[in-house]
Amino acid sequence: MSYTLEGKTGPWEIVVGLEVHAQVISNSKLFSGAATAFGAEPNSQVSFIDAGFPGMLPTINEVCIAQAVRTGLGLKAEINLWSRFDRKNYFYADLPQGYQISQFAHPIVGKGEIEVTLADGSTKMIGITRLHLEQDAGKSIHDQHPSKSFIDLNRSGVALMEIVSEPDMRSPEEAGAYLTKLRQILRYLGTCDGNMDEGSMRADVNVSVRKAGEEFRTRCEVKNVNSIRFVMQAVEAEALRQIEVWESGGTVDQETRLFDTARGITRSMRSKEDAHDYRYFPDPDLPPLVLEQSWVDAIKASLPELPDERRARYLALGLTPYDVHVLTLEKETAVFFETVAKGRDAKLAANWVTGDFFAALNRLKRDISDPPVTAEHLGELLDLVSDNTVSGSLAKQVFEAMIETGKAPGVIVEERGLKQVTDTGAIEKVIAEVMAANEGKVAEYRSGKDKLFGFFVGQTMKASGGKANPAMVNELLKKMLA
Amino acid sequence: MTRLTELTLAQARDALKARTLTARELTQAYLDGIAALNPRINAYITVTAEKALAQADASDARLAAGQGGPLEGIPLGIKDLFCTEGTRTTAASRILGDFTPPYESTVSGNLKRDGAIFLGKLNLDEFAMGSSNATSAFGPVENPWSRANDPAKRLVPGGSSGGSAAAVAARLALGATATDTGGSIRQPAAFCGVAGIKPTYGRCSRFGVVAFASSLDQAGPIARDVTDCALMLNSMAGFDPKDSTSVDVAVPDFAAAVARGVKGLRIGIPREYRMDGMPAEIEALWQQGIAWLKAEGASIVDISLPHTKYALPTYYIVAPAEASSNLARYDGVRFGKREPGADLIDLYEKTRAAGFGAEVRRRIMIGTYVLSAGYYDAYYLKAQQVRALIKRDFDLAWEKCDAILTPATPSAAFGLDEKHDDPVAMYLNDVFTVTANLAGIPGMAVPAGLDANGLPLALQVLGKPFDEETVFAVSGAVERAAGFTAKPQVMA
Amino acid sequence: MSVDTAAIRRIAKLARIHVEEEALPGLAAEFNGILQWIEQLQQVDTSGVEPMAGGGATALRWRQDEVTDGGQAEKVLANAPDREGEYFAVPKVVE
Ligand SMILES: [Mg+2]
Ligand SMILES: [Zn+2]
């Protein structure tokens, strides 16, 4: 059953396309040698090129080109060996040159696609129209002075990838799933940190509504939405607004809108008479960007495993779909898991990582990049379980001690004498003591009260300080109680 | 001994090396000339006398130690379109205010590296947009030449490098940097009886040169003679990684090429440059040039450049389009002049209305129009296609010839009060020069004779891309044959 | 093609150049003179001709990804007509 919104005139389908601006991970800017780090002092990461000074000229950063190609390959997209930069002309206080250098007619990356997974487990392909490289603008600050806006050009000239989707999404959920998946791919590739709080990923959301079977109606662009949740809210709010306009006999005008996160509505951003005419033309300061196929092939060969491939591999290992999902969501988690699982039982590793380890992360409010227990130590703990050095329940104790002390599990087991007892004689001796202390219960058991077996297991384990091997306890108890 | 300012660059260089002349003496002689004549000629917007003398002393120290670069101690003027670190750079516009670049253009930096001394910043048409130097916010430059039959009439030096050409002609600089977007080196050189070369696009770095039309702009020298131009270009040229359009090719010894001669060279004569209504004097000069080269052993071939007549309209689409974008950065926010406004848009509009002169405003608006929605294909795209055809005309011509000889301008210098009512009439000044910018090829103006009123006239030599050596060889031959020794009426 | 005063007003707005109403007709006349002259390009058959975007190098050279610039806020701000601390300042912009 596909998603619709109910209006007075019946159900409406919504149509969503996204333009995502993803900040390229690079040391220096797209066309200048100034740094890109977040949070620097105002105007401290600005070259005269970024500030649009007279006579300044752009020169392109090779890593930014490679990152765009890497991303294109990760999106299974066409790489254009010949592309070009254009100027998009408009005036704004934080646009120093009076134009943005972008790729209009000939982007570096063409058509691609992304497979998204929805809550009901179904999957859907979302088309990628193109990816192009462009410069970011500076930042205007409007709330520091009663009559002035302040301009910081640190971001000016930072490389962005604009990733444009086809209008293939039909619900807020699909839009959210697309953004989530896109961010996951970018992070896997190491081409964008996907940090929406710091603005390194922003979405322009194109929304229209239509009745079933219709062609597309007019769309509106909701600019610069900065979280996945807000994108989903903006889609719904804008769709509802448009439905109301159509149903009250009006027409939706193509325009740029802003999402007011406090009120949960979109509002018009610019008046119509100020409609833009960007006067795109090829930037005469920049010859065409020409790539060698062999260079593209080398990047392709060096591509890391992507989420879809990784997911398939984990499923083949016999992991549950849930574990696969949570383990592959973030690249760092998958890397952690693989270190734990290396040369070990994958299912056991998955249980530990998604179980006790995730619980500890939550409880301690730690992040996978700063884990309370290293992947190497957790792997060693799994080894101690597998070779029966510690029992499953003791392992949990050891795990807690690892968090507290940071020590290796072997050291903890040694220091605290937590080694599992697998010596038959020693266990038989403990059982004999338990039986001697509970003669009445032994008699009851022997007269047919089978349920008491669990009692003897518990008592034996307790008397061994939890260290007796449970399987051996079972086996020997059966023999001695018989 | 001849007056110091009469020495050519090559002669001065030799005298400095031989220590028969000091850089301070030479620099002081030029500064004295500037002090005496610049109030009238107005070739300099800014004179940097103190810095020049300090540079001269440093040059003398190096020369005394037997060191120094190829241009050590040579006093030059710098067109005020080149950014000079610590010295105000205006582009002859009000909008830049007192803008003082914290950086040096690559070309001026190269000259400094080689020991040149900067006397100051030279006047030009505002943002290099003009052919008369009348659009400068700092007032027009006067051509040091005047008509024999009307000596009181003030003539234009040409443009946009009018200050450069006038300063060199009036002996207010030993040589000057200039730029050429549509004839802006060659036309003023021709009007002022001095030599000037626009090198191949990509030969000199554009880094630090205030941009007019990026795909056409090219720096070059204006100097007393062909050899002096070659010496300056040897320093100015060279690959620059800071300019993505700079071409990584070796810089040959241009000066050595000047004496090469033209024996065996094929000189193309484009029939389309014989324009309707071209003055007989211009035609006669051209024929004279052809005869000189023939006599020197060149063969003359008739060539066709069929799209020549479309070059000017093409130029007046491409150049304003690029300019409209290049000049968007002059908005009163980060540098330059600001006019207060009720809001940001008002500030922009008032700043740009007050800061730009009429010709610059006109070209920005034409450029904005030809790029705007609905007109891009009809104007801008069409012009770039015609430009490709103009370039192809030359590519085909090079199969038949090694260099091309044409007149440099359709007339001698005109009066300061003439041709200003009709922009198109003014644009026609560049009819012979603009094709080289569109095709990206080198072109040189060489003084070759005088008109009936005693004003200088020049021939233009065009060459293949990155074959400035042949351009210098042919220009050298023209120069030797012409024996141009006339001097302007006003001279330091 | 010819332009009227409304078109000139629109172009001036796009170019962010203030033009007085009285100046519009004169500018329109000048524009039309230039445009009429430019119009002759339409005579040229350019079918199938690849437009020439510029001269010089035929492909971009690539720069290494190194931080070689910046760290000069004072120099960047030194020519500013108005500044507040380390920021450029402009009349307040309402979005
Ligand atoms: Mg967009
Ligand atoms: Zn964008």
mmCIF file with all atom_site columns, N, CA and C and ligand atoms in Angstrom, chain A residues 19-21 88 100 102 132 134-135 160-163 204 223 280, ligand 2:
data_model
loop_
_atom_site.group_PDB
_atom_site.id
_atom_site.type_symbol
_atom_site.label_atom_id
_atom_site.label_alt_id
_atom_site.label_comp_id
_atom_site.label_asym_id
_atom_site.label_entity_id
_atom_site.label_seq_id
_atom_site.pdbx_PDB_ins_code
_atom_site.Cartn_x
_atom_site.Cartn_y
_atom_site.Cartn_z
_atom_site.occupancy
_atom_site.B_iso_or_equiv
_atom_site.pdbx_formal_charge
_atom_site.auth_seq_id
_atom_site.auth_comp_id
_atom_site.auth_asym_id
_atom_site.auth_atom_id
_atom_site.pdbx_PDB_model_num
ATOM   1  N  N  . GLU A 1 19  ? 18.377 17.483 -3.429  1.00 0.00 ? 19  GLU A N  1
ATOM   2  C  CA . GLU A 1 19  ? 19.695 17.973 -3.832  1.00 0.00 ? 19  GLU A CA 1
ATOM   3  C  C  . GLU A 1 19  ? 20.504 18.076 -2.554  1.00 0.00 ? 19  GLU A C  1
ATOM   4  N  N  . VAL A 1 20  ? 21.497 17.235 -2.442  1.00 0.00 ? 20  VAL A N  1
ATOM   5  C  CA . VAL A 1 20  ? 22.288 17.219 -1.217  1.00 0.00 ? 20  VAL A CA 1
ATOM   6  C  C  . VAL A 1 20  ? 23.633 17.888 -1.477  1.00 0.00 ? 20  VAL A C  1
ATOM   7  N  N  . HIS A 1 21  ? 23.979 18.823 -0.613  1.00 0.00 ? 21  HIS A N  1
ATOM   8  C  CA . HIS A 1 21  ? 25.309 19.421 -0.672  1.00 0.00 ? 21  HIS A CA 1
ATOM   9  C  C  . HIS A 1 21  ? 26.173 18.731 0.378   1.00 0.00 ? 21  HIS A C  1
ATOM   10 N  N  . LYS A 1 88  ? 28.149 30.588 -11.849 1.00 0.00 ? 88  LYS A N  1
ATOM   11 C  CA . LYS A 1 88  ? 26.751 30.871 -11.537 1.00 0.00 ? 88  LYS A CA 1
ATOM   12 C  C  . LYS A 1 88  ? 26.741 32.258 -10.908 1.00 0.00 ? 88  LYS A C  1
ATOM   13 N  N  . GLN A 1 100 ? 29.432 31.823 -8.149  1.00 0.00 ? 100 GLN A N  1
ATOM   14 C  CA . GLN A 1 100 ? 29.881 30.558 -7.578  1.00 0.00 ? 100 GLN A CA 1
ATOM   15 C  C  . GLN A 1 100 ? 30.453 29.732 -8.720  1.00 0.00 ? 100 GLN A C  1
ATOM   16 N  N  . SER A 1 102 ? 30.820 26.403 -10.301 1.00 0.00 ? 102 SER A N  1
ATOM   17 C  CA . SER A 1 102 ? 30.048 25.171 -10.183 1.00 0.00 ? 102 SER A CA 1
ATOM   18 C  C  . SER A 1 102 ? 30.171 24.417 -11.503 1.00 0.00 ? 102 SER A C  1
ATOM   19 N  N  . HIS A 1 132 ? 27.973 17.008 -9.020  1.00 0.00 ? 132 HIS A N  1
ATOM   20 C  CA . HIS A 1 132 ? 28.969 17.955 -9.531  1.00 0.00 ? 132 HIS A CA 1
ATOM   21 C  C  . HIS A 1 132 ? 29.724 18.617 -8.392  1.00 0.00 ? 132 HIS A C  1
ATOM   22 N  N  . GLU A 1 134 ? 31.444 21.974 -6.693  1.00 0.00 ? 134 GLU A N  1
ATOM   23 C  CA . GLU A 1 134 ? 31.265 23.423 -6.667  1.00 0.00 ? 134 GLU A CA 1
ATOM   24 C  C  . GLU A 1 134 ? 31.851 23.990 -5.384  1.00 0.00 ? 134 GLU A C  1
ATOM   25 N  N  . GLN A 1 135 ? 31.935 25.331 -5.342  1.00 0.00 ? 135 GLN A N  1
ATOM   26 C  CA . GLN A 1 135 ? 32.453 26.002 -4.146  1.00 0.00 ? 135 GLN A CA 1
ATOM   27 C  C  . GLN A 1 135 ? 31.328 26.289 -3.171  1.00 0.00 ? 135 GLN A C  1
ATOM   28 N  N  . LEU A 1 160 ? 32.318 21.389 -2.355  1.00 0.00 ? 160 LEU A N  1
ATOM   29 C  CA . LEU A 1 160 ? 31.067 20.677 -2.106  1.00 0.00 ? 160 LEU A CA 1
ATOM   30 C  C  . LEU A 1 160 ? 30.817 19.731 -3.271  1.00 0.00 ? 160 LEU A C  1
ATOM   31 N  N  . MET A 1 161 ? 30.174 18.602 -2.947  1.00 0.00 ? 161 MET A N  1
ATOM   32 C  CA . MET A 1 161 ? 29.600 17.777 -3.997  1.00 0.00 ? 161 MET A CA 1
ATOM   33 C  C  . MET A 1 161 ? 28.100 18.029 -3.946  1.00 0.00 ? 161 MET A C  1
ATOM   34 N  N  . GLU A 1 162 ? 27.517 18.469 -5.032  1.00 0.00 ? 162 GLU A N  1
ATOM   35 C  CA . GLU A 1 162 ? 26.061 18.550 -5.059  1.00 0.00 ? 162 GLU A CA 1
ATOM   36 C  C  . GLU A 1 162 ? 25.554 17.280 -5.711  1.00 0.00 ? 162 GLU A C  1
ATOM   37 N  N  . ILE A 1 163 ? 24.801 16.513 -4.940  1.00 0.00 ? 163 ILE A N  1
ATOM   38 C  CA . ILE A 1 163 ? 24.312 15.215 -5.410  1.00 0.00 ? 163 ILE A CA 1
ATOM   39 C  C  . ILE A 1 163 ? 22.805 15.349 -5.611  1.00 0.00 ? 163 ILE A C  1
ATOM   40 N  N  . ASP A 1 204 ? 18.545 20.250 -0.022  1.00 0.00 ? 204 ASP A N  1
ATOM   41 C  CA . ASP A 1 204 ? 17.466 21.052 -0.606  1.00 0.00 ? 204 ASP A CA 1
ATOM   42 C  C  . ASP A 1 204 ? 16.414 20.040 -1.042  1.00 0.00 ? 204 ASP A C  1
ATOM   43 N  N  . LYS A 1 223 ? 14.894 24.923 1.028   1.00 0.00 ? 223 LYS A N  1
ATOM   44 C  CA . LYS A 1 223 ? 16.355 25.060 1.033   1.00 0.00 ? 223 LYS A CA 1
ATOM   45 C  C  . LYS A 1 223 ? 16.996 24.669 2.370   1.00 0.00 ? 223 LYS A C  1
ATOM   46 N  N  . TYR A 1 280 ? 24.671 31.461 -16.228 1.00 0.00 ? 280 TYR A N  1
ATOM   47 C  CA . TYR A 1 280 ? 25.757 30.470 -16.276 1.00 0.00 ? 280 TYR A CA 1
ATOM   48 C  C  . TYR A 1 280 ? 26.560 30.623 -17.560 1.00 0.00 ? 280 TYR A C  1
HETATM 49 ZN ZN . ZN  D 2 .   ? 24.787 23.705 -5.262  1.00 0.00 ? 2   ZN  D ZN 1
#
